[in-house]
Structure formats: C-alpha cells, structure tokens
Coordinates of C-alpha atoms in Angstrom, one line a residue:
X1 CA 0.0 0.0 0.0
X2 CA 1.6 3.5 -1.2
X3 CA 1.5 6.7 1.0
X4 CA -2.0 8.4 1.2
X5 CA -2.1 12.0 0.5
X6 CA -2.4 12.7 4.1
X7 CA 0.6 10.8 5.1
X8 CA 2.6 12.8 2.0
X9 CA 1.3 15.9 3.5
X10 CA 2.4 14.6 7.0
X11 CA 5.4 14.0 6.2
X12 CA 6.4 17.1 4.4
X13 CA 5.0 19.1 7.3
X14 CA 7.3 17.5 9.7
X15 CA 10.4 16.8 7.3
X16 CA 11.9 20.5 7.7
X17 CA 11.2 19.7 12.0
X18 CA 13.3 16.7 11.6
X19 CA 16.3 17.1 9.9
X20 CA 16.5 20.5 11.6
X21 CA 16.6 18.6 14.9
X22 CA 18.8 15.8 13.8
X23 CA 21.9 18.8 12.3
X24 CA 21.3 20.9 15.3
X25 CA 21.9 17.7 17.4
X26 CA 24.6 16.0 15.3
X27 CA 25.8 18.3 13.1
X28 CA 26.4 16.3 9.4
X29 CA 24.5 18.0 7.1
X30 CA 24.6 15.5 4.5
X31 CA 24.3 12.5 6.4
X32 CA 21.3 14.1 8.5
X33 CA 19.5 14.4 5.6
X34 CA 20.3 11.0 3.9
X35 CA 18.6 9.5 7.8
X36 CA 15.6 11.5 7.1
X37 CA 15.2 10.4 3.8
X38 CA 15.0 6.8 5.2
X39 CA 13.0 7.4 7.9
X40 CA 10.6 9.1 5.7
X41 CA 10.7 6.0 3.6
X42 CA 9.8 4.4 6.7
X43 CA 6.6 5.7 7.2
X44 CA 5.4 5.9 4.1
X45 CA 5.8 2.5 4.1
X46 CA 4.3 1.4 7.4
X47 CA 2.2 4.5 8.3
X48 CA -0.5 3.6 5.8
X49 CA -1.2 0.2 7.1
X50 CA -0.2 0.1 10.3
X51 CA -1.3 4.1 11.5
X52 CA 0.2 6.9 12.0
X53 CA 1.6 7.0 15.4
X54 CA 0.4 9.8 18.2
X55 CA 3.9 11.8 17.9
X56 CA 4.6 11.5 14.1
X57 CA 7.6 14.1 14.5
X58 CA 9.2 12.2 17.5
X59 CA 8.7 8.8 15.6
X60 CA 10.5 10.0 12.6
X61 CA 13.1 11.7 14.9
X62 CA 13.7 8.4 16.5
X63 CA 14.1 6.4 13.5
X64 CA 16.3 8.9 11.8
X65 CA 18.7 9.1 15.1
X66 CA 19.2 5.4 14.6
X67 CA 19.8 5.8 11.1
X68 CA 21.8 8.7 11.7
X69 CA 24.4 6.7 14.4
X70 CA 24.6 3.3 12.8
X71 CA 25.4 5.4 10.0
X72 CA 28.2 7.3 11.5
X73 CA 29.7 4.3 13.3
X74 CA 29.8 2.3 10.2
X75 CA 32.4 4.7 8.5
X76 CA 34.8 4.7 11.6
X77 CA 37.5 2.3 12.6
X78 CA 36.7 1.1 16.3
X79 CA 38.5 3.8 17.8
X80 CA 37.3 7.1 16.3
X81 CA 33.6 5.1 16.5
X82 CA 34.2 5.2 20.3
X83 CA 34.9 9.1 20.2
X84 CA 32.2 10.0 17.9
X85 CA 29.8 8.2 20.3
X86 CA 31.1 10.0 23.3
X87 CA 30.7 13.2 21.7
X88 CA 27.1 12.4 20.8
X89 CA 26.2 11.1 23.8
X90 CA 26.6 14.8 25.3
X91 CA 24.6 16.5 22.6
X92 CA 21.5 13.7 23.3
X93 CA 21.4 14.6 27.2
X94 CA 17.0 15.3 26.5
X95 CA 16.8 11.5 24.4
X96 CA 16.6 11.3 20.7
X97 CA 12.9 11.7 20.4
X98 CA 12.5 14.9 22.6
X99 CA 10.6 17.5 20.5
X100 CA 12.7 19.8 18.5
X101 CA 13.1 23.3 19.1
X102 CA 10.0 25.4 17.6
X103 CA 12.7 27.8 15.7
X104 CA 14.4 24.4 13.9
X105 CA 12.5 25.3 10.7
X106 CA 14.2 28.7 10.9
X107 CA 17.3 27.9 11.8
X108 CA 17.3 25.3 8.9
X109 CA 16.0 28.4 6.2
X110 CA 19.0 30.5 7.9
X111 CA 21.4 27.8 6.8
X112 CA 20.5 27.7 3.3
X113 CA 20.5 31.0 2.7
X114 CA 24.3 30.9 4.4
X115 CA 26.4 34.5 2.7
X116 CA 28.4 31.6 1.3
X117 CA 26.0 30.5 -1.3
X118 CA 24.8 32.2 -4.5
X119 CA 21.7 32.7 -4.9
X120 CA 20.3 29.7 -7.2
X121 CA 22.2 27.5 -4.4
X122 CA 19.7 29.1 -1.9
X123 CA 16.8 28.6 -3.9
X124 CA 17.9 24.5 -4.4
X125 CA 18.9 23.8 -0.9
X126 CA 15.7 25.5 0.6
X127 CA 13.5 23.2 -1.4
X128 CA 15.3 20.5 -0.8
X129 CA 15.9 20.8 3.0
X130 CA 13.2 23.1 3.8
X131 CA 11.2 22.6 1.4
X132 CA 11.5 18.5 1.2
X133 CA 11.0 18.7 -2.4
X134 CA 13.2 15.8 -4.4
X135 CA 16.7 16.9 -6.5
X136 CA 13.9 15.8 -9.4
X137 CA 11.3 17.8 -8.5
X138 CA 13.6 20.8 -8.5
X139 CA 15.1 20.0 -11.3
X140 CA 11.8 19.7 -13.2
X141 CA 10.6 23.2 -11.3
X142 CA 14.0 25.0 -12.8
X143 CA 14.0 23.0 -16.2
X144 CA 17.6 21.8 -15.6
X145 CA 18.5 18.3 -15.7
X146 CA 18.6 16.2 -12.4
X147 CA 22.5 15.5 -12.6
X148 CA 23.3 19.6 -12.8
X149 CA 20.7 20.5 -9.9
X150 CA 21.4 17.3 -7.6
X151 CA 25.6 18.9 -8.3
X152 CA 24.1 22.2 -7.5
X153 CA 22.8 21.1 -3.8
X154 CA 25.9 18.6 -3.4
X155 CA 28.0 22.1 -3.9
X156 CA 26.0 24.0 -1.9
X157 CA 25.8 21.1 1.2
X158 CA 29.9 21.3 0.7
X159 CA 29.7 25.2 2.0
X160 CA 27.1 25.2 5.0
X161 CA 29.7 21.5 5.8
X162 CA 30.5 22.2 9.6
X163 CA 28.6 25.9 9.6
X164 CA 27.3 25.4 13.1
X165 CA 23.8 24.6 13.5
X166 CA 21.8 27.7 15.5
X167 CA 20.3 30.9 14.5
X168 CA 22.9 32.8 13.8
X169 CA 24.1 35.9 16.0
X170 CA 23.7 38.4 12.7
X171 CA 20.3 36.7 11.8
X172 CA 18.5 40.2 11.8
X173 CA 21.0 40.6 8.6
X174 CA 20.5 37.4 7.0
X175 CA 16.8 37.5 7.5
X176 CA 16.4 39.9 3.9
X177 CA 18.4 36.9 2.0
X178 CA 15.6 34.5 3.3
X179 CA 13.0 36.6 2.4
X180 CA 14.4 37.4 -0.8
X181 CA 15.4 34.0 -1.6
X182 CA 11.5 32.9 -1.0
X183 CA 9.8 35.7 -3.2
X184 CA 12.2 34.5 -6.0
X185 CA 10.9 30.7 -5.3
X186 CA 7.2 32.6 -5.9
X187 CA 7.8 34.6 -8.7
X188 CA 9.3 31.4 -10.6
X189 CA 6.5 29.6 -9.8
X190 CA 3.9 32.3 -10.2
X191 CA 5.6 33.7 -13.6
X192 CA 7.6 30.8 -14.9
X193 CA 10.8 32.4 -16.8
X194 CA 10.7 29.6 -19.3
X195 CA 8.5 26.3 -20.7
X196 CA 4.8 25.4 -21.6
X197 CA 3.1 26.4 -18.7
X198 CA 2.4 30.3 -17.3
X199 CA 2.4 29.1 -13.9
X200 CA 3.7 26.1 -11.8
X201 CA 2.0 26.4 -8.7
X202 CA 3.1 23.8 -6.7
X203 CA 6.7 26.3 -6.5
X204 CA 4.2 29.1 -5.8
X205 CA 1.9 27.1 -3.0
X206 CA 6.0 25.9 -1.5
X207 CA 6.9 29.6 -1.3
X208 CA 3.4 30.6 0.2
X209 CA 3.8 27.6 3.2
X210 CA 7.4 28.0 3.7
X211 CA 6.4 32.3 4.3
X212 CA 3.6 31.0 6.2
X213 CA 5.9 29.0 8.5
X214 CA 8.6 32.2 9.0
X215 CA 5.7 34.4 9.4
X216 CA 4.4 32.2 12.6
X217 CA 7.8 32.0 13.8
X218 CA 8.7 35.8 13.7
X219 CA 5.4 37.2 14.0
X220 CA 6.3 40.9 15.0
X221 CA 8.6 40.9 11.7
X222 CA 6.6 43.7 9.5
X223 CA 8.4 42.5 6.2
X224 CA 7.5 39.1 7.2
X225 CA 3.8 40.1 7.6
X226 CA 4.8 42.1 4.0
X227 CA 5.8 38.8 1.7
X228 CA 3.4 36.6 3.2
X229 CA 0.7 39.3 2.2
X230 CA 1.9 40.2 -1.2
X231 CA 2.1 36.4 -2.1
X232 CA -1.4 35.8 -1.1
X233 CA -2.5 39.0 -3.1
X234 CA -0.8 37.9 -6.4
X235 CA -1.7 34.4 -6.0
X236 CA -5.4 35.5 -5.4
X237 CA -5.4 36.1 -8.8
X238 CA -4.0 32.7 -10.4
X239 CA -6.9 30.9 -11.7
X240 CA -7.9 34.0 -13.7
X241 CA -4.1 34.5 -15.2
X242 CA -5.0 31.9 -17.7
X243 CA -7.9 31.1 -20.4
X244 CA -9.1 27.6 -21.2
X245 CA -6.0 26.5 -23.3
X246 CA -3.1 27.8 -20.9
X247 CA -3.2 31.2 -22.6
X248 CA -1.9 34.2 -20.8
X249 CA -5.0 37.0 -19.5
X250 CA -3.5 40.1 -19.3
X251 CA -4.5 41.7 -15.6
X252 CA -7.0 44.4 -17.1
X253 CA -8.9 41.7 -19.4
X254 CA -9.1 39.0 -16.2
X255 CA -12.7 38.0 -14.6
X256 CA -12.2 39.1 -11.3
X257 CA -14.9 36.7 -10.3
X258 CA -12.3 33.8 -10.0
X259 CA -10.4 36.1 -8.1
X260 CA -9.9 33.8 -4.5
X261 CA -11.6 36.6 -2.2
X262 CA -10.0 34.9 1.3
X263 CA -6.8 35.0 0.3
X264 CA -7.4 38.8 -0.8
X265 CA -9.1 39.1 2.5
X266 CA -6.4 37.4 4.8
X267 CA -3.4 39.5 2.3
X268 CA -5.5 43.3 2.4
X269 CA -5.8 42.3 6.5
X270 CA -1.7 41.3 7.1
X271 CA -0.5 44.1 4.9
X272 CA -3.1 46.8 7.0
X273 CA -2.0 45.8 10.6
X274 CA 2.0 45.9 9.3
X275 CA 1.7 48.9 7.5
X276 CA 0.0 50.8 11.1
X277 CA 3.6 49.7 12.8
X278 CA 6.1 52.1 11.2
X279 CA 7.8 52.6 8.3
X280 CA 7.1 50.5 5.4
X281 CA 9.2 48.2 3.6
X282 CA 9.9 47.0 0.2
X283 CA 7.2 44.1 0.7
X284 CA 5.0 46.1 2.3
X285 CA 5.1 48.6 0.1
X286 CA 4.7 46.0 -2.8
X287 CA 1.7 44.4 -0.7
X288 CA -0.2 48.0 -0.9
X289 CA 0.5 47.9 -4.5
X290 CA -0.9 44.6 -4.9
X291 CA -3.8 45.3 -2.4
X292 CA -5.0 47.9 -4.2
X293 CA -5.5 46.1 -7.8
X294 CA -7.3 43.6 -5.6
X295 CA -9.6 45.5 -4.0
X296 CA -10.3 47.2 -7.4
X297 CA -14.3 46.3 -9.0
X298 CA -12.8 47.3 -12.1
X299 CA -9.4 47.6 -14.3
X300 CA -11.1 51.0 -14.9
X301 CA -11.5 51.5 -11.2
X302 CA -8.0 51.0 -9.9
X303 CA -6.8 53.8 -8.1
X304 CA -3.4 54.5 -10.2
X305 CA -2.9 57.7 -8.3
X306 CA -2.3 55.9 -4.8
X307 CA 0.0 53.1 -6.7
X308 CA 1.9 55.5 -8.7
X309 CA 2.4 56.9 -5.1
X310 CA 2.9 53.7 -3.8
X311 CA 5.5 52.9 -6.2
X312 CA 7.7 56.9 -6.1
X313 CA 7.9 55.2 -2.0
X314 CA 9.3 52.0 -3.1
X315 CA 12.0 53.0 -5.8
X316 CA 13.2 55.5 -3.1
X317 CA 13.9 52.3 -1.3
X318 CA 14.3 49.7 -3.7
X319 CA 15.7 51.5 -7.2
X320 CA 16.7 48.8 -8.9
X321 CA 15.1 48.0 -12.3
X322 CA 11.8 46.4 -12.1
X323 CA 10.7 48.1 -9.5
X324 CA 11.5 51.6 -12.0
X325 CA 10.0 49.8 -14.9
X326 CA 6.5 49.1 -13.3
X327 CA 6.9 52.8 -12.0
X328 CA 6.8 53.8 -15.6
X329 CA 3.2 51.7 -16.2
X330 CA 2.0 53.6 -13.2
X331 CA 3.2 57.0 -14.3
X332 CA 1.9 56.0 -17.9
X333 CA -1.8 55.4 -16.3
X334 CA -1.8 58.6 -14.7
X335 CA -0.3 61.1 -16.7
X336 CA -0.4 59.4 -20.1
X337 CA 2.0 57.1 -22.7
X338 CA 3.6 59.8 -23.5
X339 CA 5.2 60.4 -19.7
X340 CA 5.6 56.3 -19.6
X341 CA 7.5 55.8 -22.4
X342 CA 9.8 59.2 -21.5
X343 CA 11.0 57.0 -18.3
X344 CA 11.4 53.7 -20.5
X345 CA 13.7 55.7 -22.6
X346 CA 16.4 56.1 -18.9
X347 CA 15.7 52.4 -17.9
X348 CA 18.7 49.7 -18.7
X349 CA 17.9 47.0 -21.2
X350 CA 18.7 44.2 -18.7
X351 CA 14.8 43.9 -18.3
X352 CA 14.8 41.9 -21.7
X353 CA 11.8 41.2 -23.6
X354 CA 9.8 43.1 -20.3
X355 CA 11.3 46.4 -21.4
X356 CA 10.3 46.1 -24.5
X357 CA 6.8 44.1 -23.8
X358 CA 6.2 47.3 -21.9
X359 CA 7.2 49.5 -24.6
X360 CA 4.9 47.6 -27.3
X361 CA 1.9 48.2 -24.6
X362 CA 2.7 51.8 -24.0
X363 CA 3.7 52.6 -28.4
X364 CA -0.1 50.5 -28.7
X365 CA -1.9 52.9 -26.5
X366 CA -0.1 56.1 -27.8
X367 CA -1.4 55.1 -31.5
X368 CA 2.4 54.3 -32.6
X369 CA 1.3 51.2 -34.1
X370 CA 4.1 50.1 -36.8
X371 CA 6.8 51.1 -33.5
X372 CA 4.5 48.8 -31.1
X373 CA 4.3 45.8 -33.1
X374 CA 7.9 46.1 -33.6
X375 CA 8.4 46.2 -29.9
X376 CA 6.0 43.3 -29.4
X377 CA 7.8 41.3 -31.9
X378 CA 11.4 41.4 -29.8
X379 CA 9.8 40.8 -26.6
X380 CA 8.3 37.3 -28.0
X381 CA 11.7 36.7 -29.1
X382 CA 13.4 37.0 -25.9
X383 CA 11.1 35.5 -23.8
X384 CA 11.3 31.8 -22.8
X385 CA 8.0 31.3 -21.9
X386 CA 5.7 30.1 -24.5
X387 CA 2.5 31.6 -22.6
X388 CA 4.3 34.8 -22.7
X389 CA 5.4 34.2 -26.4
X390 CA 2.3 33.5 -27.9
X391 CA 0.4 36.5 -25.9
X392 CA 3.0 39.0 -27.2
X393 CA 3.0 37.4 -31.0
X394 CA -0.9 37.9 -30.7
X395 CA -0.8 41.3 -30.1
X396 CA 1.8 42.3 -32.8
X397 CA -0.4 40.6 -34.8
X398 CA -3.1 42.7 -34.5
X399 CA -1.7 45.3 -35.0
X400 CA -0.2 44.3 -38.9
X401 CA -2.1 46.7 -41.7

C-alpha cells in the first residue's frame, strides 16, 4: 500500500522539523538528511497500514537518530567510533525523540541562505531541505537536468559543511536573503521564466507555506507580515491568469470573479495591521501595491494615483530596475503614454523582452502602431516562456495593416 495523500502531507509538514533537529543535534548536514530520507521511507511505508503513530515528529526523529548513528559508526574504525559516540552522547542529554526546538525550521531556512551561497544555491537547498522537495522535482521546477541540480545542492551542502547549527548571531542581517530567496521561489512559480506552462503552482503554493511557516515563527517581523501578504494578493489572482488552453490574460482583461476573495481578504488584513507599525518596507510597500488592484471592482476603477504613489515610495527604497519599470506603467496610467514611455527611454535593457513588452503596450496605447508591433515582436523573441510568447506574437499581430 503506497503513502496516502495525508501521510505525504504529513510527512512534508514534519520533514523541515526533523532534519533540523537531527543537524542541530549532530551536526552532518549531509548524512542528516540521507537519515531523514530513510525514515521518511519508513513511514510511508508502514504508516498507511499500520497508523500513524500519536507523535509523528518524535517517531521520525527516532528512526532517523538510529539511522543517523549506525550510519556514523559504520564509516569509523573502532577507535574514532568510540569518540564519535562520546561526543554524541553529550549533545542527546533530553533523548533522541525529545521535541525539536520550535525555531528548527528557521534555523534550517537561515542555513540555506548561508552569505556563502549564491543565490540559485539558496533557492535549491531550501527546497530541498526546507522545502522536502526531491533533487527531481527541483530539477523539473527550474527546467535543468537532475545531474546539474542534484551537483548544484551537493555544492552548496559542501559550503554550509561544519557551519554550526543555530540561528545565527547576525540573523536580523540574514533575515532579507531568506525573504528574498523565497519571493524568487514565488515569482518562478507564479511567472515561470521559461516552458509550456504560465504558472507552476506547486513552487508558488511551497513559497506561500514555507512564508507562512517564517511568518508564525517571527510574528512581529513587518516585512514578514509584508511577503506573506503580497504572495497571497498575487496568488489571489492565479486561476484568472489563464484562459481555457493555458493562454496568458492580461490583468485588465481577467474576470475578477475567480479572483480567490480569502486569500485577498487574509493578504489586504496582514498588509493593513503591518503597514499601522512604522515605516514600510519593500514588501510592504509592494503588498499595498498589490492590495489595491485587488480590492479594485474594475481595471477601470484601480486607483493609479495611490500606486503610482505607492511605487515613487518604493524606488526610493528599492531603485533597482523592475521596480523603475512598473513605476513607468504607473506614471503611464496617470499622466499618459507619452510620460511612460519618456521614463522607458532612462531604464537599462537588462529587463529583456519586459522592457520592451512594456514599450509595445505603451507605443499601442499612444497610436504608434508600426513602432508597437515592432516592440511586441522582440519581446516574443526573448522571452522563454511560451505563454508569454504567444500573448506577445498575438498582439503584434493585431496590430499588422
């Protein structure tokens, strides 16, 4: 009998809990994991028959210790066996299957997002350690093949190799790369960058639990509070992204009806209480921005004013490109193309085919049609994504004499 979907869900609950237990205890990052990964197998192989025990966590925790030291002693000679056992005899003073720690989870995102690692090693040892997504799974999510992601994680395990297990004493300073690390695992698996499919929300639903879990664990954190709100407010909005044959719906065109009201509810709520704290940050400011297209009847009753506002806060704070970019398409809704298209002209053409998708909509609107279907034409043939390709093709199209 295979695993249910409740054990699966079970299991990937409490996976992060585990193996965050078993490196704080042991240290081995490597061979911590490989004991979860068996005593994961474990259940999913007796759980479904034989029940899933009244402390899942401290069975797993349990198993995985044992796998964990029979592992360890088995790659010693007798002597440095003896010593290893000694010196985790002193770290086990509570017994193996003593709840972990409540900020394990944490400590384990702090890990992965170690200064030491570059950003796409972040993003691949999150979901796999945080995460408990498979090397495949990744793999599949980033459209690389399995042997250059699993090398990815294998370099990236090399790094955080002996980086003692605890929250760091600068975590206040590591705390942005988690966050940031986590709205890049979204915004892959809201706006794929490449393949068939617009979306791929199982990335996007990780991103949103994995917030979710940071968010309970630092609950005074206004940014925190920030991401978790602007993912639910973007996400709010998947199931009208796309028409009936996977086909990208342009925000202003989308039938707000599919719109998923709680999760706008529950985002418009976080983002309110964090923004009456203090100062605003780049995710709360984004969160506003996001809150206000939500909570919009209309395309033509968004309040462009307050995000154009919105937005001159947040490139104050965050200048860097995109944020500049969707600064223009604000400025262009209030004061006209024209004044859009005047701040495309200073922006860097790093943005790719979203500088120029943003030109061809801006050219369309001002009545420049040859120079818009022009700019449509080299945004399709940057992009990666087919969803995206095909929108932008269709719109030069249309506008061909």
């Amino acid at each position: 009998m295979g695993p249910t979907a409740e054990t699966e869900d079970l299991l990937r609950l409490h996976a992060p809990q585990v193996l965050g237990a078993l490196v704080r205890r042991y240290g081995h990052f490597d061979a911590a994991e490989d004991a979860v990964q068996e005593a994961l197998l474990a259940a999913a192989g007796q759980w479904p028959s034989a029940g899933v025990p009244d402390n899942p966590r401290g069975w797993l925790i349990r198993v995985a210790s044992r796998r964990l030291t029979d592992a360890l002693r088995s790659e010693e000679a007798r002597r440095a066996r003896e010593e290893k056992a000694a010196a985790l005899t002193s770290r086990l003073a509570s017994g193996p299957d003593r709840a972990p720690r409540e900020d394990d989870t944490l400590t384990l995102l702090f890990l992965c997002c170690h200064p030491d690692l570059t950003p796409p090693g972040q993003i691949a040892l999150t979901l796999r350690a945080v995460g408990g997504l498979t090397t495949a799974e990744i793999a599949r999510a980033y459209l690389v093949p399995e042997a250059t992601m699993a090398q990815r994680i294998s370099r990236a395990k090399q790094k955080v190799r002996g980086v003692r297990f605890g929250r760091p004493d600068n975590w206040e300073q590591r705390l942005p790369a988690v966050l940031h690390t986590l709205y890049l695992i979204f915004n892959e698996g809201y706006t794929a960058t490449s393949g068939t499919s617009l979306q791929r929300r199982d990335l996007a639903g990780e991103a949103i639990r994995l917030t979710r879990t940071v968010r309970r664990l630092l609950p005074d954190d206004g940014e925190v509070a920030g991401l978790l709100a602007l993912m639910l407010l973007t996400d709010a909005r998947r199931d009208a992204r796309t028409g009936p044959h996977g086909e990208l719906v342009p925000l202003d065109e989308q039938d707000r009806d599919r719109w998923d009201k709680a999760a706008i509810e529950e985002g418009v709520a976080l983002v309110t209480r964090a923004l009456a704290r203090g100062r605003a940050g780049p995710y709360q400011l984004r969160a506003a921005i996001a809150a206000v297209h939500d909570e919009a009847p209309s395309a033509e009753a968004t309040d462009w004013q307050e995000i154009l506002g919105l937005y001159e806060v947040l490139v104050r704070q965050v200048p860097g490109p995109v944020e500049r970019l969707n600064r223009a398409v604000a400025l262009a809704m209030v004061d006209g193309p024209e004044a859009g298209l005047a701040e495309l002209a200073l922006l860097e053409p790093e943005l790719g085919h979203r500088l120029d998708a943003v030109r061809g909509h801006l050219l369309e609107r001002a009545g420049a049609h040859d120079e818009a279907r022009t700019a449509y034409e080299a945004a399709a043939a940057k992009t990666l994504s087919l969803p995206e390709q095909r929108y932008l093709q269709g719109r030069a199209a249309r506008l061909r004499p």
